[in-house]
């Protein structure tokens, strides 16, 4: 398992999956189609600005990692 905010993590690990988890937690679905609809609604509801912020933070973390010569420091 990667440490939180590891440069090895993909945006889905710390941005998309937690949003889905919060939305789906405790929900009982009638069938697979109901799950697909809820996931699609959740993902399409994420704003372009939120995606931009996510990737900007990823870029900044990678830059910091590079600037430290590959030595990872947790935030």
Short mmCIF file of C-alpha atoms in Angstrom, two decimals:
data_model
loop_
_atom_site.label_atom_id
_atom_site.label_comp_id
_atom_site.label_asym_id
_atom_site.label_seq_id
_atom_site.Cartn_x
_atom_site.Cartn_y
_atom_site.Cartn_z
CA UNK A 1 0.00 0.00 0.00
CA UNK A 2 1.22 3.48 -0.84
CA UNK A 3 1.45 6.16 1.84
CA UNK A 4 -1.18 8.92 1.55
CA UNK A 5 -0.30 11.41 -1.18
CA UNK A 6 2.50 9.16 -2.44
CA UNK A 7 3.80 10.19 -5.86
CA UNK A 8 2.90 6.64 -6.90
CA UNK A 9 -0.81 7.21 -6.37
CA UNK A 10 -3.07 7.99 -9.28
CA UNK A 11 -5.77 10.68 -9.01
CA UNK A 12 -8.43 7.99 -8.88
CA UNK A 13 -6.90 6.67 -5.64
CA UNK A 14 -7.30 9.89 -3.68
CA UNK A 15 -9.83 11.90 -5.66
CA UNK A 16 -12.41 9.74 -7.44
CA UNK A 17 -12.65 6.65 -5.25
CA UNK A 18 -13.26 8.56 -1.99
CA UNK A 19 -16.05 10.55 -3.67
CA UNK A 20 -17.64 7.35 -4.90
CA UNK A 21 -17.23 5.69 -1.52
CA UNK A 22 -19.01 8.55 0.26
CA UNK A 23 -21.85 8.50 -2.25
CA UNK A 24 -22.34 4.74 -2.32
CA UNK A 25 -21.71 3.97 1.36
CA UNK A 26 -24.71 2.40 3.06
CA UNK A 27 -26.79 2.33 -0.11
CA UNK A 28 -28.58 -0.83 -1.18
CA UNK A 29 -29.16 -1.10 -4.89
CA UNK A 30 -31.88 -3.04 -6.66
CA UNK A 31 -29.61 -4.23 -9.43
CA UNK A 32 -26.38 -3.61 -11.31
CA UNK A 33 -28.01 -0.96 -13.49
CA UNK A 34 -28.93 1.09 -10.42
CA UNK A 35 -25.29 1.01 -9.32
CA UNK A 36 -24.13 2.10 -12.78
CA UNK A 37 -26.60 5.00 -12.78
CA UNK A 38 -25.49 6.21 -9.35
CA UNK A 39 -21.79 5.96 -10.21
CA UNK A 40 -22.35 7.76 -13.52
CA UNK A 41 -24.36 10.50 -11.83
CA UNK A 42 -21.68 10.95 -9.18
CA UNK A 43 -18.80 11.08 -11.65
CA UNK A 44 -20.52 13.42 -14.09
CA UNK A 45 -21.39 15.68 -11.16
CA UNK A 46 -17.73 16.43 -10.45
CA UNK A 47 -16.92 19.86 -11.78
CA UNK A 48 -14.17 20.65 -14.25
CA UNK A 49 -12.72 22.94 -11.59
CA UNK A 50 -12.47 20.06 -9.10
CA UNK A 51 -10.64 17.93 -11.68
CA UNK A 52 -8.33 20.83 -12.46
CA UNK A 53 -7.51 21.27 -8.76
CA UNK A 54 -6.86 17.55 -8.39
CA UNK A 55 -4.39 17.42 -11.25
CA UNK A 56 -2.74 20.67 -10.21
CA UNK A 57 -2.09 19.19 -6.74
CA UNK A 58 -0.76 16.02 -8.37
CA UNK A 59 1.60 18.09 -10.53
CA UNK A 60 2.78 20.06 -7.48
CA UNK A 61 3.44 16.86 -5.50
CA UNK A 62 5.41 15.38 -8.37
CA UNK A 63 7.42 18.59 -8.74
CA UNK A 64 8.24 18.52 -5.04
CA UNK A 65 9.25 14.86 -5.32
CA UNK A 66 11.55 15.70 -8.27
CA UNK A 67 12.99 18.75 -6.49
CA UNK A 68 13.88 16.55 -3.51
CA UNK A 69 15.80 14.18 -5.75
CA UNK A 70 13.21 11.44 -5.46
CA UNK A 71 13.06 11.53 -1.67
CA UNK A 72 9.43 11.36 -0.64
CA UNK A 73 8.23 13.50 2.26
CA UNK A 74 4.66 13.14 3.55
CA UNK A 75 2.56 16.28 3.86
#
